[in-house]
Amino acid sequence: MNSRQLSTIEIQPESEHLYSVIWLHGLGADGHDFERLVPELLLTAKANIHFIFPNAPIQAVTINGGMSMRSWYDILEMSQEHKVDVDGIYQSADLIEPLIQQEIDKGIPSTHILLAGFSQGGVIALHTGLKYPHQLAGIVALSTYLPTIEQLKTEHSAANKTTPIFMAHGIIDPVVAVESGKAAFDTLKSMDYNVEWHDYIMEHSLCIEEIVHISAFINSIFRCPSAND
């Protein structure tokens, strides 16, 4: 999987390119999944943001009877702990880092690049961001958990210890138990990460209140150029 280059859905900035958001979809979805969310976020710097929505590789997923679909890693069983293919998480992280580097090569500093992800995508956003050797703008992790939390205790990069992290979850999520997400948050908090937690009365999805909170989080990081004058 490492040798592949990910295909992407992209929304180009309408004005000067100042910021980049790399947003990762969940199991069985694709890069179009969160494309339509962009207008709803009401981002003040929207015209200056390059949005990249990568398509996960197509691979067999054990819990779905071995059916092939877009997946960032294999899920081996549907317990609360979600036994997963940890090697697959590392391989997908290795596919995301070149996307970050592409933006840096365009002149965008790493501190202007934000990683976001939903469910499986949230796992990869957290894992990649916490291991990344240069400081990022922020991490948004939605309806997700962190199977590599033990590895990250020793493998994390000091560069992103202060990077703001937004975690959110539905309290009646039947796919990824809210307890799994909260456990990841609690551990990151205990490791002194700059992480915030939000939960909502919803299932494995997004809700209007959550979108408002995501908007406020990103707007606090990516400022409209006129606001800096």
Coordinates of C-alpha atoms in Angstrom, one line a residue:
M1 CA 0.0 0.0 0.0
N2 CA 3.0 2.3 0.7
S3 CA 3.9 2.5 -3.0
R4 CA 0.5 3.9 -4.1
Q5 CA -0.2 7.5 -4.5
L6 CA -3.7 8.4 -3.1
S7 CA -6.2 9.9 -5.5
T8 CA -7.9 13.0 -4.1
I9 CA -10.9 15.3 -4.4
E10 CA -9.9 18.9 -4.0
I11 CA -11.4 22.3 -3.6
Q12 CA -8.9 24.9 -4.7
P13 CA -8.6 28.3 -2.9
E14 CA -10.5 31.1 -4.5
S15 CA -7.9 33.7 -3.4
E16 CA -4.3 33.5 -2.2
H17 CA -3.5 30.0 -0.9
L18 CA -2.6 30.4 2.7
Y19 CA -3.9 27.3 4.4
S20 CA -4.6 23.6 3.7
V21 CA -7.0 21.1 5.2
I22 CA -6.6 17.4 4.6
W23 CA -9.8 15.6 5.5
L24 CA -10.1 11.8 5.7
H25 CA -13.3 9.9 5.2
G26 CA -14.6 6.9 7.1
L27 CA -14.9 3.2 6.2
G28 CA -16.5 2.5 2.8
A29 CA -16.9 6.2 1.9
D30 CA -14.7 8.3 -0.4
G31 CA -13.2 11.8 -0.8
H32 CA -16.6 13.2 -1.8
D33 CA -18.1 12.4 1.6
F34 CA -17.1 15.7 3.4
E35 CA -16.7 17.8 0.3
R36 CA -20.3 19.2 0.7
L37 CA -19.6 20.1 4.3
V38 CA -17.2 22.9 3.3
P39 CA -19.9 25.6 2.7
E40 CA -21.7 24.7 5.9
L41 CA -18.6 25.4 8.0
L42 CA -18.8 29.2 7.2
L43 CA -15.0 29.6 7.5
T44 CA -13.8 33.1 7.5
A45 CA -10.7 32.2 5.6
K46 CA -12.4 29.8 3.2
A47 CA -11.2 31.6 0.1
N48 CA -7.6 31.0 1.2
I49 CA -7.9 27.3 2.1
H50 CA -7.0 24.4 -0.2
F51 CA -9.2 21.4 0.8
I52 CA -7.8 17.9 0.0
F53 CA -10.1 14.9 0.5
P54 CA -8.0 11.7 -0.1
N55 CA -9.6 8.4 -1.2
A56 CA -8.5 5.5 1.0
P57 CA -7.1 2.5 -0.8
I58 CA -9.6 -0.3 -1.7
Q59 CA -8.9 -3.4 0.4
A60 CA -10.7 -6.3 2.0
V61 CA -12.4 -5.6 5.3
T62 CA -12.7 -8.6 7.7
I63 CA -15.8 -7.4 9.6
N64 CA -17.6 -7.0 6.3
G65 CA -17.1 -10.5 5.2
G66 CA -13.9 -9.7 3.4
M67 CA -15.7 -7.4 1.0
S68 CA -13.3 -4.9 -0.7
M69 CA -14.0 -1.2 -0.1
R70 CA -12.2 2.0 0.6
S71 CA -10.6 1.5 4.0
W72 CA -7.6 3.1 5.8
Y73 CA -7.0 -0.2 7.6
D74 CA -8.6 -3.6 8.2
I75 CA -11.0 -4.0 11.1
L76 CA -10.8 -7.5 12.4
E77 CA -13.7 -7.6 14.9
M78 CA -16.5 -5.3 16.1
S79 CA -15.8 -5.3 19.8
Q80 CA -15.8 -2.0 21.7
E81 CA -12.0 -2.0 21.4
H82 CA -12.2 -2.6 17.7
K83 CA -9.3 -5.0 17.1
V84 CA -7.6 -3.7 14.0
D85 CA -4.7 -4.1 11.7
V86 CA -2.2 -1.7 13.4
D87 CA 0.3 -2.1 10.5
G88 CA -2.4 -0.8 8.2
I89 CA -2.7 2.3 10.3
Y90 CA 1.0 3.0 9.9
Q91 CA 0.8 2.3 6.2
S92 CA -2.0 4.8 5.7
A93 CA -0.2 7.4 7.8
D94 CA 2.7 6.9 5.4
L95 CA 0.3 7.8 2.5
I96 CA -0.9 11.0 4.2
E97 CA 2.5 12.4 4.9
P98 CA 3.3 13.0 1.2
L99 CA 0.1 15.0 0.9
I100 CA 1.3 17.2 3.7
Q101 CA 4.7 17.6 2.0
Q102 CA 3.0 18.5 -1.3
E103 CA 1.4 21.5 0.5
I104 CA 4.7 22.5 2.1
D105 CA 6.4 22.3 -1.3
K106 CA 3.8 24.9 -2.5
G107 CA 5.1 27.2 0.2
I108 CA 2.5 26.5 2.9
P109 CA 4.1 26.1 6.3
S110 CA 3.2 23.0 8.3
T111 CA 1.7 25.3 10.9
H112 CA -0.9 26.3 8.3
I113 CA -1.9 22.6 7.6
L114 CA -4.8 21.0 9.4
L115 CA -5.6 17.3 9.5
A116 CA -9.3 16.2 9.9
G117 CA -10.9 12.8 9.9
F118 CA -14.2 11.0 10.6
S119 CA -14.2 7.5 12.2
Q120 CA -11.4 5.5 10.5
G121 CA -10.2 8.8 9.0
G122 CA -10.1 10.3 12.5
V123 CA -7.8 7.5 13.6
I124 CA -5.4 8.3 10.7
A125 CA -5.6 12.0 11.3
L126 CA -4.7 11.6 15.0
H127 CA -2.0 8.9 14.4
T128 CA -0.4 10.9 11.6
G129 CA -0.6 14.2 13.3
L130 CA 0.8 13.1 16.6
K131 CA 3.8 11.4 15.0
Y132 CA 4.4 14.1 12.4
P133 CA 7.9 15.7 13.0
H134 CA 6.8 19.3 12.3
Q135 CA 4.1 21.3 14.0
L136 CA 0.7 21.3 12.4
A137 CA -2.1 23.8 12.6
G138 CA -4.5 21.5 14.3
I139 CA -6.3 18.1 14.3
V140 CA -10.0 17.4 14.0
A141 CA -11.0 13.9 15.1
L142 CA -14.7 13.0 14.8
S143 CA -16.5 9.9 16.0
T144 CA -13.2 8.1 16.4
Y145 CA -10.9 6.3 18.7
L146 CA -7.1 5.6 18.8
P147 CA -5.9 2.0 18.6
T148 CA -2.3 3.1 18.5
I149 CA -2.4 5.1 21.7
E150 CA 0.1 2.8 23.4
Q151 CA 2.6 3.1 20.5
L152 CA 2.2 6.9 20.4
K153 CA 3.2 7.2 24.1
T154 CA 6.7 6.5 22.9
E155 CA 6.5 7.4 19.2
H156 CA 4.8 10.8 19.4
S157 CA 6.6 13.9 18.1
A158 CA 7.3 16.7 20.5
A159 CA 6.5 19.1 17.6
N160 CA 2.8 18.6 18.1
K161 CA 2.4 18.5 21.9
T162 CA 0.8 21.9 21.8
T163 CA -1.2 21.5 18.6
P164 CA -4.9 22.1 19.2
I165 CA -6.9 18.9 18.9
F166 CA -10.7 18.8 18.5
M167 CA -12.4 15.5 19.4
A168 CA -16.2 15.0 19.1
H169 CA -18.5 12.0 19.4
G170 CA -22.1 11.0 19.4
I171 CA -23.2 9.5 22.8
I172 CA -25.5 6.9 21.1
D173 CA -22.9 5.9 18.4
P174 CA -23.6 2.2 17.6
V175 CA -20.4 1.9 15.4
V176 CA -17.7 3.4 17.5
A177 CA -18.7 3.5 21.2
V178 CA -18.4 6.9 22.8
E179 CA -16.4 5.2 25.6
S180 CA -13.7 4.4 23.1
G181 CA -13.4 7.9 21.9
K182 CA -13.5 9.3 25.4
A183 CA -10.8 6.9 26.5
A184 CA -8.5 8.2 23.7
F185 CA -9.3 11.8 24.8
D186 CA -8.6 11.0 28.5
T187 CA -5.2 9.5 27.6
L188 CA -4.2 12.3 25.4
K189 CA -5.3 14.8 28.1
S190 CA -3.2 12.9 30.7
M191 CA -0.2 13.2 28.3
D192 CA -0.7 17.0 28.4
Y193 CA -2.0 17.4 24.8
N194 CA -4.0 20.5 24.0
V195 CA -7.2 18.5 23.3
E196 CA -10.9 19.4 23.7
W197 CA -13.9 17.1 23.9
H198 CA -17.4 17.6 22.7
D199 CA -20.3 15.0 22.7
Y200 CA -23.7 15.2 21.2
I201 CA -27.0 13.3 21.2
M202 CA -26.4 11.6 17.8
E203 CA -25.3 8.3 16.3
H204 CA -22.3 7.8 13.9
S205 CA -22.7 11.0 12.0
L206 CA -22.5 14.8 12.3
C207 CA -25.0 17.2 13.7
I208 CA -25.6 21.0 13.3
E209 CA -24.3 21.8 16.8
E210 CA -21.1 19.9 16.0
I211 CA -20.6 21.7 12.7
V212 CA -20.9 25.0 14.5
H213 CA -18.2 23.9 17.0
I214 CA -15.9 22.6 14.2
S215 CA -16.3 26.0 12.5
A216 CA -15.4 27.9 15.6
F217 CA -12.3 25.7 16.1
I218 CA -11.0 26.1 12.6
N219 CA -11.8 29.8 12.5
S220 CA -9.8 30.2 15.7
I221 CA -6.8 28.7 13.8
F222 CA -7.2 30.0 10.3
R223 CA -7.7 33.7 10.3
C224 CA -9.1 35.7 7.3
P225 CA -6.1 37.8 6.0
S226 CA -8.1 41.0 6.5
A227 CA -8.6 40.1 10.1
N228 CA -4.9 40.2 10.6
D229 CA -4.4 43.7 9.4

